[in-house]
mmCIF file with all atom_site columns, C-alpha atoms in Angstrom:
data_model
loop_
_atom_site.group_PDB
_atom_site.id
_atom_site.type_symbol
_atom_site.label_atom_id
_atom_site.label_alt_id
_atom_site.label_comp_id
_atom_site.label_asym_id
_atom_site.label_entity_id
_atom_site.label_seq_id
_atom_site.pdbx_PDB_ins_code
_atom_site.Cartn_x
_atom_site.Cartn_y
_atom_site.Cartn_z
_atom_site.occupancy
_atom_site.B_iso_or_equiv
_atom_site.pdbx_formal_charge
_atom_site.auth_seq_id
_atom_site.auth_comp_id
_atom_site.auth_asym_id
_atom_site.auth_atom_id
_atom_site.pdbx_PDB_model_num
ATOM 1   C CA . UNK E 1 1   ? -4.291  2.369   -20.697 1.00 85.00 ? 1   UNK E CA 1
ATOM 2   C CA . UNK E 1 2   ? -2.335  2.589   -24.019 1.00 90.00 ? 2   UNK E CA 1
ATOM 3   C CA . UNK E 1 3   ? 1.006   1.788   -24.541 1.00 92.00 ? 3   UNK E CA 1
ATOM 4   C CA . UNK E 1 4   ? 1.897   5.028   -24.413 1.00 95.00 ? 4   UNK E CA 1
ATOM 5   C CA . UNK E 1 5   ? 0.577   6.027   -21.236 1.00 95.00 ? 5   UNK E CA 1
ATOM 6   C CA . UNK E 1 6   ? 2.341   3.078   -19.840 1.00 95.00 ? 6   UNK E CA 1
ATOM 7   C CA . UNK E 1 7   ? 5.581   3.910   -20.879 1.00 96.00 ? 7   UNK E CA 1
ATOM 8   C CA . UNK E 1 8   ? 5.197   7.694   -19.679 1.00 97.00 ? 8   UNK E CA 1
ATOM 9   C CA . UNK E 1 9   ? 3.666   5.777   -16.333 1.00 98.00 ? 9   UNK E CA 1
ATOM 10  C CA . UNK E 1 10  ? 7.371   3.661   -15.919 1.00 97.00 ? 10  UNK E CA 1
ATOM 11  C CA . UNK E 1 11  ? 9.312   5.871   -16.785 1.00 98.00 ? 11  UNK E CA 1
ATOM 12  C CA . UNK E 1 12  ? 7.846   8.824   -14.661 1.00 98.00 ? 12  UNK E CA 1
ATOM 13  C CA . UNK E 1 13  ? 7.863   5.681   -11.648 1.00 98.00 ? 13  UNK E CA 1
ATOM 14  C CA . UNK E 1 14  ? 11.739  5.091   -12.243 1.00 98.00 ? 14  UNK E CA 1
ATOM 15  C CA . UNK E 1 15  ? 12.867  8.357   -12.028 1.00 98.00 ? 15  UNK E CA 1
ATOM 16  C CA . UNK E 1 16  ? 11.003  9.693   -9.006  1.00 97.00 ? 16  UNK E CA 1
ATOM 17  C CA . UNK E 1 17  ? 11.269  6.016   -7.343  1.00 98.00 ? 17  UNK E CA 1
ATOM 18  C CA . UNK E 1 18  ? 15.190  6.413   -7.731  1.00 98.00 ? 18  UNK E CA 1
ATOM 19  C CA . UNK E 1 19  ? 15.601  10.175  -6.645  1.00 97.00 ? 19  UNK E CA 1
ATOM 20  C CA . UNK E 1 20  ? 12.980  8.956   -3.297  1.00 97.00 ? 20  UNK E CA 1
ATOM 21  C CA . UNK E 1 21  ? 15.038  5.968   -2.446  1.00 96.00 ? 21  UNK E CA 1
ATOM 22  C CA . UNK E 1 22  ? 18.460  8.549   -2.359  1.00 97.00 ? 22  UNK E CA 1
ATOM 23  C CA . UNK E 1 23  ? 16.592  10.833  -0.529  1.00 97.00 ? 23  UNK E CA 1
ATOM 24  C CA . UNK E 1 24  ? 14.551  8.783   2.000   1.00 97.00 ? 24  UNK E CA 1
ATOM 25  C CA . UNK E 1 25  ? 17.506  6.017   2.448   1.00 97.00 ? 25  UNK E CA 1
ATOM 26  C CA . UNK E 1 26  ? 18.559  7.628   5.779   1.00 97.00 ? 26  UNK E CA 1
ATOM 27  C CA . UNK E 1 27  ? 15.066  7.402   6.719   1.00 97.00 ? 27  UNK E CA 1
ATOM 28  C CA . UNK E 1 28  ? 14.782  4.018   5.806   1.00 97.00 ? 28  UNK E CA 1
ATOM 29  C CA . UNK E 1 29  ? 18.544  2.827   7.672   1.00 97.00 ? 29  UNK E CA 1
ATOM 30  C CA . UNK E 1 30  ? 17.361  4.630   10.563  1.00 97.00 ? 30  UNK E CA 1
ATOM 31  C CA . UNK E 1 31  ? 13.696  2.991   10.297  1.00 97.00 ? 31  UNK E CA 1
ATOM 32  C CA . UNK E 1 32  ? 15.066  -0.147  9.908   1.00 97.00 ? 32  UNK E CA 1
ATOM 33  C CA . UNK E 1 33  ? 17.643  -0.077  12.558  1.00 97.00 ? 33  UNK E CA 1
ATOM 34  C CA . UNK E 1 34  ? 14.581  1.082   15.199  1.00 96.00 ? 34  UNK E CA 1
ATOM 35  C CA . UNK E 1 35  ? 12.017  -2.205  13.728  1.00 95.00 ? 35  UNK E CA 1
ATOM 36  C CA . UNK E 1 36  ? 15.017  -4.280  14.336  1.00 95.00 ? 36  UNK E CA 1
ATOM 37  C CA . UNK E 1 37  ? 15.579  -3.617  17.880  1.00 95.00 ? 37  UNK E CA 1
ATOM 38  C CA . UNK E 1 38  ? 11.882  -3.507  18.319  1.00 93.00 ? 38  UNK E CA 1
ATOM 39  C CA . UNK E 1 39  ? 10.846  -6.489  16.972  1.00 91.00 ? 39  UNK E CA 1
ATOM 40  C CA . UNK E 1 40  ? 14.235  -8.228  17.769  1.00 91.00 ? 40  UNK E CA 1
ATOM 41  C CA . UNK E 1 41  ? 14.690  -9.350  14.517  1.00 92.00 ? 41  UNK E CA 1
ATOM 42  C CA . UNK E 1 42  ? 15.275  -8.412  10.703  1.00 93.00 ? 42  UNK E CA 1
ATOM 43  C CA . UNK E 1 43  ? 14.254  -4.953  10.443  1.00 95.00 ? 43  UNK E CA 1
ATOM 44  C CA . UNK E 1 44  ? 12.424  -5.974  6.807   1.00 96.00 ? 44  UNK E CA 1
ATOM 45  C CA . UNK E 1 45  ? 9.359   -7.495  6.460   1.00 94.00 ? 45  UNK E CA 1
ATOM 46  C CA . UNK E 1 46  ? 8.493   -9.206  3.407   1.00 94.00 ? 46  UNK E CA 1
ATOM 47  C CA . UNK E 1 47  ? 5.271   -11.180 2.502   1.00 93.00 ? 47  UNK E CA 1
ATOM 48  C CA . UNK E 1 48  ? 2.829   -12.015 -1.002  1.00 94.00 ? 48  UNK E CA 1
ATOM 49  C CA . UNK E 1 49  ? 0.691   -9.876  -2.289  1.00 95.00 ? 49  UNK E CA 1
ATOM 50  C CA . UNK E 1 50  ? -1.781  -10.082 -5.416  1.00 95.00 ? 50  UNK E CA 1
ATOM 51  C CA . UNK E 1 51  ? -0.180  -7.795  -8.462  1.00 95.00 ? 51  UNK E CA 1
ATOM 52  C CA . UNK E 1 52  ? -1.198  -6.896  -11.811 1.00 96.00 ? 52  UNK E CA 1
ATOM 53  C CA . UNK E 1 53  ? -2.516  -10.054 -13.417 1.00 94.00 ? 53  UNK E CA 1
ATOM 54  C CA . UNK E 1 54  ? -3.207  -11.768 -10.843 1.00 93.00 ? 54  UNK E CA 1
ATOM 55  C CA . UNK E 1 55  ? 0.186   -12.735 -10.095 1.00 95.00 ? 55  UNK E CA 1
ATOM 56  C CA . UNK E 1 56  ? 1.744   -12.651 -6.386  1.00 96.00 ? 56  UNK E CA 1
ATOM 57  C CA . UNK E 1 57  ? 4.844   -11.251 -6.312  1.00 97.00 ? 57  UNK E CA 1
ATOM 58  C CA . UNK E 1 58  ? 7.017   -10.130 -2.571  1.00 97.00 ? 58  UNK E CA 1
ATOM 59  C CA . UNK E 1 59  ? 6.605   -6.833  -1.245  1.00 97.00 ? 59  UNK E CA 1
ATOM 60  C CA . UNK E 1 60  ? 8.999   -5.118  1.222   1.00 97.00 ? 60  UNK E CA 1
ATOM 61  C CA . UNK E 1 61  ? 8.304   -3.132  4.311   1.00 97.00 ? 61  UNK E CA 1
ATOM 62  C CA . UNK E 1 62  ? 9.840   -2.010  7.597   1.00 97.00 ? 62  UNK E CA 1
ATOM 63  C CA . UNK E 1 63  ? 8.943   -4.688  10.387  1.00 95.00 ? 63  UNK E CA 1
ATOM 64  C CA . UNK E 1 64  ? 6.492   -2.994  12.847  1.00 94.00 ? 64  UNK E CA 1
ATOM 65  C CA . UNK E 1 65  ? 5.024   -6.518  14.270  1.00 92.00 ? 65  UNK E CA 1
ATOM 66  C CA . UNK E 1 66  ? 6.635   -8.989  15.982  1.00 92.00 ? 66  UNK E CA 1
ATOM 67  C CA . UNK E 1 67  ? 7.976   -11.788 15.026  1.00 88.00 ? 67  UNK E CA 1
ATOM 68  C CA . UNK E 1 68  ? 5.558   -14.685 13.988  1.00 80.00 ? 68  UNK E CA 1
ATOM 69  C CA . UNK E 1 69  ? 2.211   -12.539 14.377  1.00 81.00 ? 69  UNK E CA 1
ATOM 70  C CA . UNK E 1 70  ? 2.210   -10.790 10.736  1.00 76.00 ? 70  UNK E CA 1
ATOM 71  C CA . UNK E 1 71  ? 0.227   -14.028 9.337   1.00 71.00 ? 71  UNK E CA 1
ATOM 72  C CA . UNK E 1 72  ? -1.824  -14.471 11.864  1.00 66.00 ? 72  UNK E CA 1
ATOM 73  C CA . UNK E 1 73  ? -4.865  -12.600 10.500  1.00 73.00 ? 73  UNK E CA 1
ATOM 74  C CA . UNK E 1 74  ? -4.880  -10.353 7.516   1.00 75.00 ? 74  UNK E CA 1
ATOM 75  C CA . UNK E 1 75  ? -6.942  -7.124  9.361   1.00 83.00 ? 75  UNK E CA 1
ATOM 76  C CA . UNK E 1 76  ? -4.758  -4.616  11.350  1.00 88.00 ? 76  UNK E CA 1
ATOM 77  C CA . UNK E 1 77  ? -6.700  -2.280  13.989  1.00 88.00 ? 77  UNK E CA 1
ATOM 78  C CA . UNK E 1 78  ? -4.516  1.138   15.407  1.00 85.00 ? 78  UNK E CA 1
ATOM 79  C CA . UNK E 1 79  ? -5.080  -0.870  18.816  1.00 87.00 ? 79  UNK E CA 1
ATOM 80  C CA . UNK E 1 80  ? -3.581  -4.146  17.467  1.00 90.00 ? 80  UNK E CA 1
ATOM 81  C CA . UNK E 1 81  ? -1.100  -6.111  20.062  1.00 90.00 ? 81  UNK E CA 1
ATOM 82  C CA . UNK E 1 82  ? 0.723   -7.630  17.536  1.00 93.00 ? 82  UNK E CA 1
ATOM 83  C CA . UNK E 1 83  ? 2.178   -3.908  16.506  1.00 94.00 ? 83  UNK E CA 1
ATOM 84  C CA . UNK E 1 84  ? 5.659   -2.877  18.294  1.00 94.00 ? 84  UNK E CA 1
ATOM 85  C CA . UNK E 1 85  ? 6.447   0.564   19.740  1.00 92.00 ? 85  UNK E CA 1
ATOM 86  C CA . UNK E 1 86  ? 8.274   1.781   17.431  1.00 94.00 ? 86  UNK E CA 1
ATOM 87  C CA . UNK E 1 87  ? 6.096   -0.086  14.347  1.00 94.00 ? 87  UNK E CA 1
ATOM 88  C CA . UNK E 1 88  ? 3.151   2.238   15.637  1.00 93.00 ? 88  UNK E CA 1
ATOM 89  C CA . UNK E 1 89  ? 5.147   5.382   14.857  1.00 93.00 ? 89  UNK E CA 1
ATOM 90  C CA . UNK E 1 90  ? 6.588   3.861   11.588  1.00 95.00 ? 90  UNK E CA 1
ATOM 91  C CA . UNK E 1 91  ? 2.762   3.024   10.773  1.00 93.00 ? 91  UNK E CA 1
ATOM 92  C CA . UNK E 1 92  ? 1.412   6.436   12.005  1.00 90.00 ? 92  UNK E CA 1
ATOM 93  C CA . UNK E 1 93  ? 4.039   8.094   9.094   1.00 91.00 ? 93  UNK E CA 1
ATOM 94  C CA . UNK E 1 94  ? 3.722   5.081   6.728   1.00 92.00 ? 94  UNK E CA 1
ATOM 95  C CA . UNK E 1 95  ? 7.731   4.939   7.188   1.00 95.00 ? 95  UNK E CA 1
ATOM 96  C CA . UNK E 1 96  ? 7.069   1.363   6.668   1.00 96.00 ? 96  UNK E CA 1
ATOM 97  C CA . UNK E 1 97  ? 6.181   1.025   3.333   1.00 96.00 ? 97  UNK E CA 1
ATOM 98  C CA . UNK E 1 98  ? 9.321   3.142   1.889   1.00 97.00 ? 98  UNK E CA 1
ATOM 99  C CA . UNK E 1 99  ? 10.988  -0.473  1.403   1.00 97.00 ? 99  UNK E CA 1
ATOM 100 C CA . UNK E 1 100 ? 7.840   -0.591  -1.468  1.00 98.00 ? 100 UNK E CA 1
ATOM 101 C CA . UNK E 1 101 ? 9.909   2.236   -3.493  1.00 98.00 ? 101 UNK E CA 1
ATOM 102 C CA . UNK E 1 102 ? 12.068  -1.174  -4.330  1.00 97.00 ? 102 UNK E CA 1
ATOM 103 C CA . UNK E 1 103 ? 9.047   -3.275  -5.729  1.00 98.00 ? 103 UNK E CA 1
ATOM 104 C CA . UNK E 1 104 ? 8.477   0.177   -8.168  1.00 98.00 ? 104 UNK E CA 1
ATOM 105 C CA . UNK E 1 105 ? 12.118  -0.308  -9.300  1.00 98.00 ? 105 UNK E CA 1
ATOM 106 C CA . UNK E 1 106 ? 11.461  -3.996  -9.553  1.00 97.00 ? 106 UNK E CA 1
ATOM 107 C CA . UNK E 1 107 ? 8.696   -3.234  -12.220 1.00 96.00 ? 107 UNK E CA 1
ATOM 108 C CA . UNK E 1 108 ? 5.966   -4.896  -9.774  1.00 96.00 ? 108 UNK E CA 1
ATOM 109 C CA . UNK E 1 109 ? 4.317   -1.827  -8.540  1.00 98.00 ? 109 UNK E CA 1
ATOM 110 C CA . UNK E 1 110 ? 3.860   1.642   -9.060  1.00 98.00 ? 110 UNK E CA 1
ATOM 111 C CA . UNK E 1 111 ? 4.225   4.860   -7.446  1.00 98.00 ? 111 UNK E CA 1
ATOM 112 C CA . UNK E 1 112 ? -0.079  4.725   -8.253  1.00 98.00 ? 112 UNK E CA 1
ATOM 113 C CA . UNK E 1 113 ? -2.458  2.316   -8.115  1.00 97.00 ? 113 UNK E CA 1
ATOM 114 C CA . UNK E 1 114 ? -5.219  0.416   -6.465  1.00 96.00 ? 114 UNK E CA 1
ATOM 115 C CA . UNK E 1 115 ? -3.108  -0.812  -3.053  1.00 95.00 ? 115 UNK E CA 1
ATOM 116 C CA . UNK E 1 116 ? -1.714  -4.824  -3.017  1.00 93.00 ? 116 UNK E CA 1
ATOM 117 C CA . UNK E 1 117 ? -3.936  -7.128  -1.349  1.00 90.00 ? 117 UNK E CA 1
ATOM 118 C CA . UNK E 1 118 ? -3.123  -10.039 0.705   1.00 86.00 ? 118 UNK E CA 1
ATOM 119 C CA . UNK E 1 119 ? -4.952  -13.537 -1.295  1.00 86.00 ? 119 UNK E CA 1
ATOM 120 C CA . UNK E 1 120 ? -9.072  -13.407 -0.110  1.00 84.00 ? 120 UNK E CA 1
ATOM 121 C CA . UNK E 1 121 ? -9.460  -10.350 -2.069  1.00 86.00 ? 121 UNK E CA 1
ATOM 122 C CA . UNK E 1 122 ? -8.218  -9.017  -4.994  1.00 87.00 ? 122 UNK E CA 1
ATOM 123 C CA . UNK E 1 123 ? -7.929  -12.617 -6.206  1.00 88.00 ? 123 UNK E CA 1
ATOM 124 C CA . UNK E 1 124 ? -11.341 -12.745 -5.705  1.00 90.00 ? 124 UNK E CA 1
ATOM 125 C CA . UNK E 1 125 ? -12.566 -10.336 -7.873  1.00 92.00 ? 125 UNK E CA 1
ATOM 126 C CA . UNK E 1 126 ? -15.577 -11.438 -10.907 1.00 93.00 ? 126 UNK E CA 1
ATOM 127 C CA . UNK E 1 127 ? -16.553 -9.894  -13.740 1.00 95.00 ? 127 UNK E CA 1
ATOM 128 C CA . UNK E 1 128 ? -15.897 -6.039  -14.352 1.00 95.00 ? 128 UNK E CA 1
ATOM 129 C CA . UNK E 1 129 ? -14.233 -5.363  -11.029 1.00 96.00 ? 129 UNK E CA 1
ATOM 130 C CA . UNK E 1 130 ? -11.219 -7.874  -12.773 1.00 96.00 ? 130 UNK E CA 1
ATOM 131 C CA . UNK E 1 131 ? -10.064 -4.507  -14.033 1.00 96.00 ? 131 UNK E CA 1
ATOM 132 C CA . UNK E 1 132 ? -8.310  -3.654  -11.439 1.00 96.00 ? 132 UNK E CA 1
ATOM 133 C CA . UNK E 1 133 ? -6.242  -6.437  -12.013 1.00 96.00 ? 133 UNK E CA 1
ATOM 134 C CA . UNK E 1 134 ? -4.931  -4.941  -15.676 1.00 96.00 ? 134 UNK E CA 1
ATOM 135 C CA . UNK E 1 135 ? -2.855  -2.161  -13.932 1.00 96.00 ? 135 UNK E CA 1
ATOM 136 C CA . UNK E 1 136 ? 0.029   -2.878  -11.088 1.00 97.00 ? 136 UNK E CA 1
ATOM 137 C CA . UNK E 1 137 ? -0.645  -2.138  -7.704  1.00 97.00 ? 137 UNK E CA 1
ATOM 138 C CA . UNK E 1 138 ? 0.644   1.396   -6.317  1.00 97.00 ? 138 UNK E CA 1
ATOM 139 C CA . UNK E 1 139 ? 2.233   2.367   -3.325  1.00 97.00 ? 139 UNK E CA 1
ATOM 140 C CA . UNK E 1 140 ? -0.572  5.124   -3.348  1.00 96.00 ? 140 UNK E CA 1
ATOM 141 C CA . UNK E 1 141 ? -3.951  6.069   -4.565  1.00 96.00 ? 141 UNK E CA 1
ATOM 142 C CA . UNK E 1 142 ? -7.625  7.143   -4.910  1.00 95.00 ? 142 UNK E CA 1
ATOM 143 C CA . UNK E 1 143 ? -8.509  4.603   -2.039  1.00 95.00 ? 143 UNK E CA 1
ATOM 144 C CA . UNK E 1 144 ? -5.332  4.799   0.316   1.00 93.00 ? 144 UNK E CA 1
ATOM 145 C CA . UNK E 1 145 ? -6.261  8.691   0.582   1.00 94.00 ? 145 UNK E CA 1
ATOM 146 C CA . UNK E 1 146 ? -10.000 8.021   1.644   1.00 93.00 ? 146 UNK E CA 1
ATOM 147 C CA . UNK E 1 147 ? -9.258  5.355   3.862   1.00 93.00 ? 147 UNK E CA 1
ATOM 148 C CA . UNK E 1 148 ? -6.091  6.767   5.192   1.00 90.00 ? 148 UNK E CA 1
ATOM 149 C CA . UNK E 1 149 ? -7.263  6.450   8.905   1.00 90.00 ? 149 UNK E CA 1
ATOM 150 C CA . UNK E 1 150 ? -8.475  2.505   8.670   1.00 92.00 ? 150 UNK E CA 1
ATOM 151 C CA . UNK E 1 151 ? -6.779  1.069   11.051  1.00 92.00 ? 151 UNK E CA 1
ATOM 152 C CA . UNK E 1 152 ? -8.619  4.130   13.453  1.00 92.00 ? 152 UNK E CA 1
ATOM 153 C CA . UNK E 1 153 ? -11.859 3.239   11.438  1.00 94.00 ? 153 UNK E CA 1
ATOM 154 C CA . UNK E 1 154 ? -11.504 -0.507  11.835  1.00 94.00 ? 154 UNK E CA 1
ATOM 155 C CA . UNK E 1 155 ? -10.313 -0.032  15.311  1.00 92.00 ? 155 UNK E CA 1
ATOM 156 C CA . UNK E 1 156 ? -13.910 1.121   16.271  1.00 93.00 ? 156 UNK E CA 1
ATOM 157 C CA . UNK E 1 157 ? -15.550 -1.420  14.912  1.00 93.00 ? 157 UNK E CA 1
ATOM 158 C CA . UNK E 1 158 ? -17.849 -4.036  16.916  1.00 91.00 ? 158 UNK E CA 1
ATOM 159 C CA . UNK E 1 159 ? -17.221 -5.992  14.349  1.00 94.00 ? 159 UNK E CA 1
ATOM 160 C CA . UNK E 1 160 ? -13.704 -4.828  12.100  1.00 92.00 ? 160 UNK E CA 1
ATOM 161 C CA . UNK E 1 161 ? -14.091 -7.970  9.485   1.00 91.00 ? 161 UNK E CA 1
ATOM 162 C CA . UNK E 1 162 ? -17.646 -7.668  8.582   1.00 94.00 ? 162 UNK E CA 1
ATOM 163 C CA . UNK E 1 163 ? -17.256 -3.660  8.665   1.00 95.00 ? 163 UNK E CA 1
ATOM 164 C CA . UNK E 1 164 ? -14.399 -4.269  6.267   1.00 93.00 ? 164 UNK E CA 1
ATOM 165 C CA . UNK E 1 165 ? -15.758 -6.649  4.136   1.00 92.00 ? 165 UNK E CA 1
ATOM 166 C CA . UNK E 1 166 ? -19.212 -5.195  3.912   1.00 94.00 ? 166 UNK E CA 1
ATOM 167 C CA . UNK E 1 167 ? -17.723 -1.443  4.085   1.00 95.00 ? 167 UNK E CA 1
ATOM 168 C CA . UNK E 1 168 ? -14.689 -0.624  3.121   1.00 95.00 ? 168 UNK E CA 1
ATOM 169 C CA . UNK E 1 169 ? -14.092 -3.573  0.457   1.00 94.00 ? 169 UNK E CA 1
ATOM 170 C CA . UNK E 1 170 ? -16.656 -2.508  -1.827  1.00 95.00 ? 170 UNK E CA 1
ATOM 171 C CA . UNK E 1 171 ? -15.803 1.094   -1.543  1.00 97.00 ? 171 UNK E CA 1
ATOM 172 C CA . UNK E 1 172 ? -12.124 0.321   -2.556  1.00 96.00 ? 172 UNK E CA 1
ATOM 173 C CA . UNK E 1 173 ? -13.131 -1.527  -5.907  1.00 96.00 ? 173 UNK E CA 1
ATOM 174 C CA . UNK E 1 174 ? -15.556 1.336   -6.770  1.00 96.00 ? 174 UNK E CA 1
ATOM 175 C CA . UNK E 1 175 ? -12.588 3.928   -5.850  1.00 97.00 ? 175 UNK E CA 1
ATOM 176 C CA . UNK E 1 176 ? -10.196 1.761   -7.751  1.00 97.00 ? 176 UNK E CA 1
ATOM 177 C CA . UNK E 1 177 ? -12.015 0.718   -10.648 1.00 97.00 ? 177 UNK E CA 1
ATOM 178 C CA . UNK E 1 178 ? -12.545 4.585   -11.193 1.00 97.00 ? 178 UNK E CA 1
ATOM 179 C CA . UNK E 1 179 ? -9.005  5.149   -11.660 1.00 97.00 ? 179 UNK E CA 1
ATOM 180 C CA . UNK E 1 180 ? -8.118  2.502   -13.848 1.00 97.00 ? 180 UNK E CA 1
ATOM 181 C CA . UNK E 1 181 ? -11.378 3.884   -16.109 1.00 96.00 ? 181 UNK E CA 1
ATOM 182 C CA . UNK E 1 182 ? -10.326 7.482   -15.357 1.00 96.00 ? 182 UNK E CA 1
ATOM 183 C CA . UNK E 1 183 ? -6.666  7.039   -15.866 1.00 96.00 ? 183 UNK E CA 1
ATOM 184 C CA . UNK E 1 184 ? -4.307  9.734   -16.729 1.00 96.00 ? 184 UNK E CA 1
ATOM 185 C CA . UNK E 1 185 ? -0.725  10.570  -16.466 1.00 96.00 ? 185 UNK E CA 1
ATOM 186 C CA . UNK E 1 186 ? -2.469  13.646  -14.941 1.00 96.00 ? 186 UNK E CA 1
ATOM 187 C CA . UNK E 1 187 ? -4.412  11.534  -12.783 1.00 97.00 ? 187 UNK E CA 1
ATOM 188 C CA . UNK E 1 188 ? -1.490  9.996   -11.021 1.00 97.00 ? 188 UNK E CA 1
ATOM 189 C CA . UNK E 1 189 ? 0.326   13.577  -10.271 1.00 97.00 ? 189 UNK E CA 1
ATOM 190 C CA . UNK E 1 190 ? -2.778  15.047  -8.337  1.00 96.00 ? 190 UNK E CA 1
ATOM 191 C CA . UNK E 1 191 ? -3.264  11.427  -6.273  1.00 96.00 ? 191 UNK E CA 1
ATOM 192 C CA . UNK E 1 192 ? 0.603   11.901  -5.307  1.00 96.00 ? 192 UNK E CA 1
ATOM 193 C CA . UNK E 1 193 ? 0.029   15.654  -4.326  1.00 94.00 ? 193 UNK E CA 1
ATOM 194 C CA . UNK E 1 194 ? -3.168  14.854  -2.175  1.00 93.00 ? 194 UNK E CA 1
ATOM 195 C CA . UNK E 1 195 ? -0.784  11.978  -0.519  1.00 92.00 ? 195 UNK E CA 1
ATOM 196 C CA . UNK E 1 196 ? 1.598   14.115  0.499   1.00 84.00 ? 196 UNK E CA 1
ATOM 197 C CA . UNK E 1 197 ? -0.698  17.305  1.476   1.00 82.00 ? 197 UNK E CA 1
ATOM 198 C CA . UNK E 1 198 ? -2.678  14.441  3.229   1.00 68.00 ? 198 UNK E CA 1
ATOM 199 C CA . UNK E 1 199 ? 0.510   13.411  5.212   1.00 51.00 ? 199 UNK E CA 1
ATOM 200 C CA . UNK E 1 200 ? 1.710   16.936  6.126   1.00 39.00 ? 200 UNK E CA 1
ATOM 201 C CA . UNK E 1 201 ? -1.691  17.669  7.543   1.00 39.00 ? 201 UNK E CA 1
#
């Protein structure tokens, strides 16, 4: 990615990140005033994830688990107990990760990218796949539209780890190591298109 391409990449993530958060904060008060009474406490959620570099940095999102069960494995099936009422419906819509508009404004993610993993993974990258690594981590992209119904795939899974790990982790660094080779400003404006078309299905 040249320099210019990354400053037509922030600036393009500022605006639009800016006019979202004005336009989705009702959605976000009202989200976070439902987590809150769900999970009975702070309707935010906030934990590490790996970032561009490397380097962990906080990401925000609207609490839909309960209190003290977030950490307690990294994998999240649609059948999961540790998932509230009203966090399955804030999951369903991916309500929950409007919070993440904040990390664009922050500078530590982008509207684009290969999705923020939890340490195991992204960390754990070798050789050419480190690529990923050189961009930051998007709120969308080409693997968070082919793998938008995980938790339904993981769900029916014998095994969800293994199927993940042996599955869906490898197709995610192929996915995402294509975009970062691939990338465009062009690029990023049909991967936000298919989001949305993909949500309104």
């Amino acid at each position: 990615m040249t320099k210019q391409q990354r400053l037509l990449k922030r600036s393009f993530d500022v605006i639009i990140a800016f006019v979202a958060c004005v336009v989705f904060l009702p959605l976000i008060i009202v989200g976070y005033l439902l987590a809150m009474i769900s999970a009975k406490a702070s309707g935010i959620y906030t934990s590490y994830r790996v970032g561009e570099n490397g380097k962990l940095f906080k990401i925000y999102k609207l609490r839909s688990m309960y209190v003290g069960t977030e950490d307690l494995n990294t994998l999240t099936t649609s059948n999961d107990p540790r998932i509230t009422k009203i966090g399955r419906w804030l999951r369903k819509f991916k309500i929950d990760e409007l919070p993440q508009l904040w990390n664009v404004l922050k500078g530590n993610m982008s509207l684009v990218g290969p999705r923020p993993d939890v340490k195991g993974y992204a960390d754990e990258l070798k050789g050419e796949d480190r690529i990923i690594l050189t961009v930051k981590p998007g709120i969308t992209g080409l693997a968070t539209i082919m793998f938008k119904n995980e938790e339904d795939m993981l769900a029916q899974q014998e095994d969800p780890y293994k199927y993940n790990r042996n599955v869906i982790w490898p197709k995610k660094v192929q996915l995402n190591k294509k975009y970062v080779r691939n990338y465009s400003f062009k690029l990023d404006i049909l991967i936000l298109l298919r989001t949305f078309f993909s949500k309104v299905e």
